Amino acid sequence: MSFSEIEPRHVLCLLGAERPFSELCEMIQSAIERFAPGFEIDYTFSEDAPDDRMPMSFDVCWDRVQEGAWNEADEEAVSDHRSVIYVLGPPMRAADAVTNSAMALRLIVHALENGIVAAKGESAGVAHGVARWRELARDAEGQTGAALARPCRLAFGKRPIGTTDHLYSIGFHLIGIPEVYVPRSVSDNELALSAIIDTVAEELFGDGVETVLARRGAKLLPVDGYDEDDFKYNPYGAIHLAS
């Protein structure tokens, strides 16, 4: 089910360095035409100049669940960047979300191999280092179904986000499933709660929402905290696990 008619889309942030901005845009556009139909460069916000907000932005977006998700060289690449290119994905429905996320992942890795030095997914605010992006792309290569959804979720979904009462995910709409909210009362270990979020996400994609709700005694509710025109908004709602 969907709580909204909003169709989510990817927003990718790619940082350039030595290679000229015009050449990077040509490279990305060529890749879009070859294997990422529906994606487009957002020339309104892309710029042939460094953006001094990027170091702080990446700092809060680095994936802190996966050990070694980035390193000092990745941080230096962000600090020393010379250009910023934003790429927009097409509006997605649940049925084509994984396919589009796989294209976004492939596009990022292709860009990193051709002059882009750092990348993050703006739709959930998550960044990985170059080696981790490549690892996720290798995990996705040749896969379909749940086996493809998993690296796409790890690439573009962020967790854990914290409130007083819950830890939760952002970005699971990018593979067509609800977010997952876990009460803090379940554990005082954030990595353990993140593992629960990941396990439930696997169940949601493999078994379906209704089965997971019944099995776990959970509730499916609309997502709070985002305006409906925000690209972070999950129209499929959120699974709230019992404490």
PDB file of C-alpha atoms in Angstrom:
ATOM      1  CA  MET A   1       0.000   0.000   0.000  1.00  0.00           C
ATOM      2  CA  SER A   2       0.990   3.642  -0.310  1.00  0.00           C
ATOM      3  CA  PHE A   3       0.124   6.555   1.952  1.00  0.00           C
ATOM      4  CA  SER A   4       0.910   9.082  -0.771  1.00  0.00           C
ATOM      5  CA  GLU A   5       0.980   9.457  -4.533  1.00  0.00           C
ATOM      6  CA  ILE A   6       4.534  10.804  -4.352  1.00  0.00           C
ATOM      7  CA  GLU A   7       6.966   8.829  -6.499  1.00  0.00           C
ATOM      8  CA  PRO A   8      10.442   8.881  -4.896  1.00  0.00           C
ATOM      9  CA  ARG A   9      13.561   9.638  -6.893  1.00  0.00           C
ATOM     10  CA  HIS A  10      17.306   9.460  -6.443  1.00  0.00           C
ATOM     11  CA  VAL A  11      19.382  12.583  -5.943  1.00  0.00           C
ATOM     12  CA  LEU A  12      23.103  11.842  -6.309  1.00  0.00           C
ATOM     13  CA  CYS A  13      25.879  14.207  -5.270  1.00  0.00           C
ATOM     14  CA  LEU A  14      29.165  13.669  -7.128  1.00  0.00           C
ATOM     15  CA  LEU A  15      32.368  15.589  -6.428  1.00  0.00           C
ATOM     16  CA  GLY A  16      35.019  16.233  -9.074  1.00  0.00           C
ATOM     17  CA  ALA A  17      38.679  17.140  -8.743  1.00  0.00           C
ATOM     18  CA  GLU A  18      41.359  17.233 -11.451  1.00  0.00           C
ATOM     19  CA  ARG A  19      39.199  16.430 -14.461  1.00  0.00           C
ATOM     20  CA  PRO A  20      37.444  19.512 -15.905  1.00  0.00           C
ATOM     21  CA  PHE A  21      33.806  20.029 -14.991  1.00  0.00           C
ATOM     22  CA  SER A  22      32.664  19.984 -18.627  1.00  0.00           C
ATOM     23  CA  GLU A  23      34.375  16.643 -19.242  1.00  0.00           C
ATOM     24  CA  LEU A  24      32.841  15.147 -16.103  1.00  0.00           C
ATOM     25  CA  CYS A  25      29.379  16.235 -17.224  1.00  0.00           C
ATOM     26  CA  GLU A  26      29.971  14.739 -20.672  1.00  0.00           C
ATOM     27  CA  MET A  27      31.153  11.480 -19.104  1.00  0.00           C
ATOM     28  CA  ILE A  28      28.102  11.257 -16.843  1.00  0.00           C
ATOM     29  CA  GLN A  29      25.706  12.154 -19.648  1.00  0.00           C
ATOM     30  CA  SER A  30      27.245   9.473 -21.852  1.00  0.00           C
ATOM     31  CA  ALA A  31      26.783   6.901 -19.082  1.00  0.00           C
ATOM     32  CA  ILE A  32      23.165   7.959 -18.589  1.00  0.00           C
ATOM     33  CA  GLU A  33      22.461   7.437 -22.273  1.00  0.00           C
ATOM     34  CA  ARG A  34      24.102   4.010 -22.221  1.00  0.00           C
ATOM     35  CA  PHE A  35      22.729   2.379 -19.076  1.00  0.00           C
ATOM     36  CA  ALA A  36      20.743   4.783 -16.855  1.00  0.00           C
ATOM     37  CA  PRO A  37      17.675   5.928 -18.821  1.00  0.00           C
ATOM     38  CA  GLY A  38      15.571   8.526 -17.039  1.00  0.00           C
ATOM     39  CA  PHE A  39      18.467   9.976 -15.043  1.00  0.00           C
ATOM     40  CA  GLU A  40      19.555  13.548 -15.718  1.00  0.00           C
ATOM     41  CA  ILE A  41      22.190  16.031 -14.613  1.00  0.00           C
ATOM     42  CA  ASP A  42      20.754  18.854 -12.538  1.00  0.00           C
ATOM     43  CA  TYR A  43      22.573  21.841 -14.010  1.00  0.00           C
ATOM     44  CA  THR A  44      20.678  24.261 -11.748  1.00  0.00           C
ATOM     45  CA  PHE A  45      22.618  23.253  -8.642  1.00  0.00           C
ATOM     46  CA  SER A  46      25.735  21.643 -10.158  1.00  0.00           C
ATOM     47  CA  GLU A  47      28.711  24.001 -10.215  1.00  0.00           C
ATOM     48  CA  ASP A  48      32.223  24.235 -11.557  1.00  0.00           C
ATOM     49  CA  ALA A  49      33.578  25.280  -8.163  1.00  0.00           C
ATOM     50  CA  PRO A  50      34.119  23.772  -4.723  1.00  0.00           C
ATOM     51  CA  ASP A  51      31.296  23.954  -2.201  1.00  0.00           C
ATOM     52  CA  ASP A  52      32.622  24.682   1.287  1.00  0.00           C
ATOM     53  CA  ARG A  53      29.608  22.936   2.837  1.00  0.00           C
ATOM     54  CA  MET A  54      30.672  19.545   1.505  1.00  0.00           C
ATOM     55  CA  PRO A  55      33.135  18.475   4.225  1.00  0.00           C
ATOM     56  CA  MET A  56      30.523  18.926   6.938  1.00  0.00           C
ATOM     57  CA  SER A  57      27.792  17.416   4.766  1.00  0.00           C
ATOM     58  CA  PHE A  58      29.792  14.270   4.069  1.00  0.00           C
ATOM     59  CA  ASP A  59      30.890  14.074   7.705  1.00  0.00           C
ATOM     60  CA  VAL A  60      27.305  13.649   8.887  1.00  0.00           C
ATOM     61  CA  CYS A  61      26.460  11.310   5.999  1.00  0.00           C
ATOM     62  CA  TRP A  62      29.255   8.723   6.210  1.00  0.00           C
ATOM     63  CA  ASP A  63      27.856   5.242   6.825  1.00  0.00           C
ATOM     64  CA  ARG A  64      28.800   4.429  10.413  1.00  0.00           C
ATOM     65  CA  VAL A  65      27.267   0.941  10.468  1.00  0.00           C
ATOM     66  CA  GLN A  66      29.631  -0.752   8.016  1.00  0.00           C
ATOM     67  CA  GLU A  67      33.145  -0.943   9.450  1.00  0.00           C
ATOM     68  CA  GLY A  68      35.663   0.788   7.192  1.00  0.00           C
ATOM     69  CA  ALA A  69      32.967   2.370   5.019  1.00  0.00           C
ATOM     70  CA  TRP A  70      35.335   5.297   4.358  1.00  0.00           C
ATOM     71  CA  ASN A  71      38.893   6.294   5.129  1.00  0.00           C
ATOM     72  CA  GLU A  72      41.146   9.330   5.435  1.00  0.00           C
ATOM     73  CA  ALA A  73      41.760   9.452   1.688  1.00  0.00           C
ATOM     74  CA  ASP A  74      38.003   9.730   1.116  1.00  0.00           C
ATOM     75  CA  GLU A  75      37.792  12.618   3.574  1.00  0.00           C
ATOM     76  CA  GLU A  76      40.691  14.358   1.856  1.00  0.00           C
ATOM     77  CA  ALA A  77      39.026  13.912  -1.534  1.00  0.00           C
ATOM     78  CA  VAL A  78      35.934  15.675  -0.209  1.00  0.00           C
ATOM     79  CA  SER A  79      37.966  18.498   1.298  1.00  0.00           C
ATOM     80  CA  ASP A  80      39.974  19.014  -1.910  1.00  0.00           C
ATOM     81  CA  HIS A  81      37.112  18.727  -4.427  1.00  0.00           C
ATOM     82  CA  ARG A  82      36.844  21.316  -7.185  1.00  0.00           C
ATOM     83  CA  SER A  83      33.358  20.774  -8.600  1.00  0.00           C
ATOM     84  CA  VAL A  84      29.938  19.409  -7.663  1.00  0.00           C
ATOM     85  CA  ILE A  85      27.544  17.568  -9.963  1.00  0.00           C
ATOM     86  CA  TYR A  86      24.025  16.587  -8.975  1.00  0.00           C
ATOM     87  CA  VAL A  87      22.206  13.817 -10.821  1.00  0.00           C
ATOM     88  CA  LEU A  88      18.457  13.235 -10.541  1.00  0.00           C
ATOM     89  CA  GLY A  89      16.847   9.861 -11.036  1.00  0.00           C
ATOM     90  CA  PRO A  90      13.401   9.307 -12.538  1.00  0.00           C
ATOM     91  CA  PRO A  91      10.291   9.162 -10.324  1.00  0.00           C
ATOM     92  CA  MET A  92       9.902   5.564  -9.125  1.00  0.00           C
ATOM     93  CA  ARG A  93       7.143   3.217  -8.109  1.00  0.00           C
ATOM     94  CA  ALA A  94       7.733   0.274  -5.801  1.00  0.00           C
ATOM     95  CA  ALA A  95       7.812  -2.122  -8.747  1.00  0.00           C
ATOM     96  CA  ASP A  96      10.766  -0.419 -10.456  1.00  0.00           C
ATOM     97  CA  ALA A  97      12.575   0.997  -7.413  1.00  0.00           C
ATOM     98  CA  VAL A  98      15.256  -1.704  -7.192  1.00  0.00           C
ATOM     99  CA  THR A  99      15.992  -1.496 -10.921  1.00  0.00           C
ATOM    100  CA  ASN A 100      16.462   2.257 -10.698  1.00  0.00           C
ATOM    101  CA  SER A 101      18.572   1.991  -7.551  1.00  0.00           C
ATOM    102  CA  ALA A 102      20.809  -0.541  -9.279  1.00  0.00           C
ATOM    103  CA  MET A 103      21.273   1.932 -12.134  1.00  0.00           C
ATOM    104  CA  ALA A 104      22.097   4.690  -9.639  1.00  0.00           C
ATOM    105  CA  LEU A 105      24.707   2.468  -7.988  1.00  0.00           C
ATOM    106  CA  ARG A 106      26.234   1.555 -11.337  1.00  0.00           C
ATOM    107  CA  LEU A 107      26.285   5.214 -12.361  1.00  0.00           C
ATOM    108  CA  ILE A 108      28.104   6.239  -9.173  1.00  0.00           C
ATOM    109  CA  VAL A 109      30.803   3.597  -9.569  1.00  0.00           C
ATOM    110  CA  HIS A 110      31.270   4.414 -13.248  1.00  0.00           C
ATOM    111  CA  ALA A 111      31.712   8.080 -12.297  1.00  0.00           C
ATOM    112  CA  LEU A 112      34.214   7.173  -9.554  1.00  0.00           C
ATOM    113  CA  GLU A 113      36.254   5.293 -12.148  1.00  0.00           C
ATOM    114  CA  ASN A 114      36.278   8.307 -14.474  1.00  0.00           C
ATOM    115  CA  GLY A 115      37.221  11.389 -12.494  1.00  0.00           C
ATOM    116  CA  ILE A 116      34.646  11.711  -9.716  1.00  0.00           C
ATOM    117  CA  VAL A 117      36.371  11.440  -6.322  1.00  0.00           C
ATOM    118  CA  ALA A 118      33.476  11.175  -3.829  1.00  0.00           C
ATOM    119  CA  ALA A 119      29.767  10.414  -3.896  1.00  0.00           C
ATOM    120  CA  LYS A 120      26.744  10.375  -1.657  1.00  0.00           C
ATOM    121  CA  GLY A 121      23.063   9.663  -2.000  1.00  0.00           C
ATOM    122  CA  GLU A 122      21.104  12.773  -1.060  1.00  0.00           C
ATOM    123  CA  SER A 123      17.755  10.992  -0.915  1.00  0.00           C
ATOM    124  CA  ALA A 124      18.672   9.526   2.479  1.00  0.00           C
ATOM    125  CA  GLY A 125      21.846  11.453   3.221  1.00  0.00           C
ATOM    126  CA  VAL A 126      24.299   8.551   3.097  1.00  0.00           C
ATOM    127  CA  ALA A 127      27.887   8.486   1.853  1.00  0.00           C
ATOM    128  CA  HIS A 128      30.453   5.733   1.387  1.00  0.00           C
ATOM    129  CA  GLY A 129      34.106   5.774   0.497  1.00  0.00           C
ATOM    130  CA  VAL A 130      35.252   4.771  -2.983  1.00  0.00           C
ATOM    131  CA  ALA A 131      36.171   1.206  -1.973  1.00  0.00           C
ATOM    132  CA  ARG A 132      32.799   0.631  -0.313  1.00  0.00           C
ATOM    133  CA  TRP A 133      30.856   1.952  -3.319  1.00  0.00           C
ATOM    134  CA  ARG A 134      32.794  -0.485  -5.497  1.00  0.00           C
ATOM    135  CA  GLU A 135      32.137  -3.357  -3.102  1.00  0.00           C
ATOM    136  CA  LEU A 136      28.400  -2.681  -3.157  1.00  0.00           C
ATOM    137  CA  ALA A 137      28.410  -2.539  -6.960  1.00  0.00           C
ATOM    138  CA  ARG A 138      30.224  -5.895  -7.115  1.00  0.00           C
ATOM    139  CA  ASP A 139      27.621  -7.390  -4.772  1.00  0.00           C
ATOM    140  CA  ALA A 140      24.862  -6.110  -7.068  1.00  0.00           C
ATOM    141  CA  GLU A 141      26.411  -7.279 -10.327  1.00  0.00           C
ATOM    142  CA  GLY A 142      24.418 -10.035 -12.010  1.00  0.00           C
ATOM    143  CA  GLN A 143      21.840 -10.209  -9.205  1.00  0.00           C
ATOM    144  CA  THR A 144      18.049  -9.946  -9.293  1.00  0.00           C
ATOM    145  CA  GLY A 145      15.239  -9.785  -6.770  1.00  0.00           C
ATOM    146  CA  ALA A 146      16.148  -9.793  -3.082  1.00  0.00           C
ATOM    147  CA  ALA A 147      19.816 -10.425  -3.858  1.00  0.00           C
ATOM    148  CA  LEU A 148      19.902  -7.161  -5.840  1.00  0.00           C
ATOM    149  CA  ALA A 149      17.745  -5.228  -3.382  1.00  0.00           C
ATOM    150  CA  ARG A 150      20.160  -5.831  -0.514  1.00  0.00           C
ATOM    151  CA  PRO A 151      23.248  -3.997  -1.873  1.00  0.00           C
ATOM    152  CA  CYS A 152      20.969  -1.256  -3.214  1.00  0.00           C
ATOM    153  CA  ARG A 153      19.459  -0.793   0.241  1.00  0.00           C
ATOM    154  CA  LEU A 154      22.877  -0.759   1.886  1.00  0.00           C
ATOM    155  CA  ALA A 155      24.086   1.750  -0.703  1.00  0.00           C
ATOM    156  CA  PHE A 156      21.236   4.253  -0.432  1.00  0.00           C
ATOM    157  CA  GLY A 157      19.449   3.652   2.885  1.00  0.00           C
ATOM    158  CA  LYS A 158      20.681   5.284   6.092  1.00  0.00           C
ATOM    159  CA  ARG A 159      20.386   3.852   9.577  1.00  0.00           C
ATOM    160  CA  PRO A 160      20.234   4.255  12.454  1.00  0.00           C
ATOM    161  CA  ILE A 161      18.593   7.638  12.844  1.00  0.00           C
ATOM    162  CA  GLY A 162      17.671   8.330  16.436  1.00  0.00           C
ATOM    163  CA  THR A 163      14.817   9.871  18.381  1.00  0.00           C
ATOM    164  CA  THR A 164      14.166   9.677  22.090  1.00  0.00           C
ATOM    165  CA  ASP A 165      12.083   6.539  21.688  1.00  0.00           C
ATOM    166  CA  HIS A 166      13.236   4.855  18.449  1.00  0.00           C
ATOM    167  CA  LEU A 167      16.035   4.143  16.049  1.00  0.00           C
ATOM    168  CA  TYR A 168      14.891   4.016  12.450  1.00  0.00           C
ATOM    169  CA  SER A 169      15.879   4.017   8.781  1.00  0.00           C
ATOM    170  CA  ILE A 170      15.625   6.594   6.022  1.00  0.00           C
ATOM    171  CA  GLY A 171      15.704   5.713   2.339  1.00  0.00           C
ATOM    172  CA  PHE A 172      14.105   2.278   2.185  1.00  0.00           C
ATOM    173  CA  HIS A 173      11.561   3.781  -0.230  1.00  0.00           C
ATOM    174  CA  LEU A 174      14.413   3.634  -2.759  1.00  0.00           C
ATOM    175  CA  ILE A 175      13.911  -0.137  -2.958  1.00  0.00           C
ATOM    176  CA  GLY A 176      10.141   0.103  -2.571  1.00  0.00           C
ATOM    177  CA  ILE A 177       9.616  -0.879   1.082  1.00  0.00           C
ATOM    178  CA  PRO A 178       8.572   0.961   4.269  1.00  0.00           C
ATOM    179  CA  GLU A 179      11.031   2.337   6.790  1.00  0.00           C
ATOM    180  CA  VAL A 180      11.660   0.341   9.973  1.00  0.00           C
ATOM    181  CA  TYR A 181      11.299   1.806  13.476  1.00  0.00           C
ATOM    182  CA  VAL A 182      12.734  -0.136  16.444  1.00  0.00           C
ATOM    183  CA  PRO A 183      12.042   0.938  20.046  1.00  0.00           C
ATOM    184  CA  ARG A 184      15.147   1.832  22.033  1.00  0.00           C
ATOM    185  CA  SER A 185      13.772  -0.345  24.803  1.00  0.00           C
ATOM    186  CA  VAL A 186      14.736  -3.417  22.748  1.00  0.00           C
ATOM    187  CA  SER A 187      18.473  -2.784  23.219  1.00  0.00           C
ATOM    188  CA  ASP A 188      20.897  -0.077  24.333  1.00  0.00           C
ATOM    189  CA  ASN A 189      23.309  -1.080  21.542  1.00  0.00           C
ATOM    190  CA  GLU A 190      22.766   0.997  18.391  1.00  0.00           C
ATOM    191  CA  LEU A 191      24.554  -1.498  16.151  1.00  0.00           C
ATOM    192  CA  ALA A 192      22.304  -4.271  17.457  1.00  0.00           C
ATOM    193  CA  LEU A 193      19.254  -2.153  16.667  1.00  0.00           C
ATOM    194  CA  SER A 194      20.671  -1.446  13.216  1.00  0.00           C
ATOM    195  CA  ALA A 195      20.998  -5.194  12.674  1.00  0.00           C
ATOM    196  CA  ILE A 196      17.320  -5.593  13.578  1.00  0.00           C
ATOM    197  CA  ILE A 197      16.405  -2.873  11.077  1.00  0.00           C
ATOM    198  CA  ASP A 198      18.382  -4.701   8.389  1.00  0.00           C
ATOM    199  CA  THR A 199      16.813  -8.064   9.246  1.00  0.00           C
ATOM    200  CA  VAL A 200      13.287  -6.665   9.049  1.00  0.00           C
ATOM    201  CA  ALA A 201      14.129  -4.961   5.744  1.00  0.00           C
ATOM    202  CA  GLU A 202      15.212  -8.327   4.323  1.00  0.00           C
ATOM    203  CA  GLU A 203      11.959  -9.869   5.547  1.00  0.00           C
ATOM    204  CA  LEU A 204       9.879  -7.042   4.062  1.00  0.00           C
ATOM    205  CA  PHE A 205      11.383  -7.458   0.635  1.00  0.00           C
ATOM    206  CA  GLY A 206      11.364 -11.242   0.713  1.00  0.00           C
ATOM    207  CA  ASP A 207       8.057 -11.995   2.452  1.00  0.00           C
ATOM    208  CA  GLY A 208       5.935  -8.881   2.031  1.00  0.00           C
ATOM    209  CA  VAL A 209       4.577  -6.290   4.415  1.00  0.00           C
ATOM    210  CA  GLU A 210       1.486  -8.155   5.628  1.00  0.00           C
ATOM    211  CA  THR A 211       3.475 -11.264   6.536  1.00  0.00           C
ATOM    212  CA  VAL A 212       6.035  -9.243   8.492  1.00  0.00           C
ATOM    213  CA  LEU A 213       3.337  -7.281  10.321  1.00  0.00           C
ATOM    214  CA  ALA A 214       1.636 -10.489  11.435  1.00  0.00           C
ATOM    215  CA  ARG A 215       4.860 -12.296  12.333  1.00  0.00           C
ATOM    216  CA  ARG A 216       6.275  -9.461  14.416  1.00  0.00           C
ATOM    217  CA  GLY A 217       3.083  -7.971  15.834  1.00  0.00           C
ATOM    218  CA  ALA A 218       4.072  -4.672  14.223  1.00  0.00           C
ATOM    219  CA  LYS A 219       2.107  -1.715  12.892  1.00  0.00           C
ATOM    220  CA  LEU A 220       2.323   0.034   9.524  1.00  0.00           C
ATOM    221  CA  LEU A 221       1.929   3.784   9.932  1.00  0.00           C
ATOM    222  CA  PRO A 222       2.511   6.870   7.772  1.00  0.00           C
ATOM    223  CA  VAL A 223       5.962   8.414   8.058  1.00  0.00           C
ATOM    224  CA  ASP A 224       6.174  11.477  10.281  1.00  0.00           C
ATOM    225  CA  GLY A 225       8.731  14.242  10.073  1.00  0.00           C
ATOM    226  CA  TYR A 226       8.942  14.983   6.336  1.00  0.00           C
ATOM    227  CA  ASP A 227       6.862  17.147   4.071  1.00  0.00           C
ATOM    228  CA  GLU A 228       5.285  15.157   1.281  1.00  0.00           C
ATOM    229  CA  ASP A 229       7.271  17.046  -1.370  1.00  0.00           C
ATOM    230  CA  ASP A 230      10.566  16.094   0.293  1.00  0.00           C
ATOM    231  CA  PHE A 231      12.566  13.479  -1.590  1.00  0.00           C
ATOM    232  CA  LYS A 232      13.255  11.759   1.736  1.00  0.00           C
ATOM    233  CA  TYR A 233       9.560  11.069   2.281  1.00  0.00           C
ATOM    234  CA  ASN A 234       8.627   7.384   2.213  1.00  0.00           C
ATOM    235  CA  PRO A 235       5.142   6.981   0.701  1.00  0.00           C
ATOM    236  CA  TYR A 236       5.053   3.344   1.830  1.00  0.00           C
ATOM    237  CA  GLY A 237       5.072   4.328   5.491  1.00  0.00           C
ATOM    238  CA  ALA A 238       7.026   2.789   8.345  1.00  0.00           C
ATOM    239  CA  ILE A 239       6.936  -0.517  10.176  1.00  0.00           C
ATOM    240  CA  HIS A 240       6.822   0.109  13.931  1.00  0.00           C
ATOM    241  CA  LEU A 241       8.074  -2.921  15.850  1.00  0.00           C
ATOM    242  CA  ALA A 242       6.689  -3.802  19.252  1.00  0.00           C
ATOM    243  CA  SER A 243       8.882  -3.197  22.295  1.00  0.00           C
TER     244      SER A 243
END
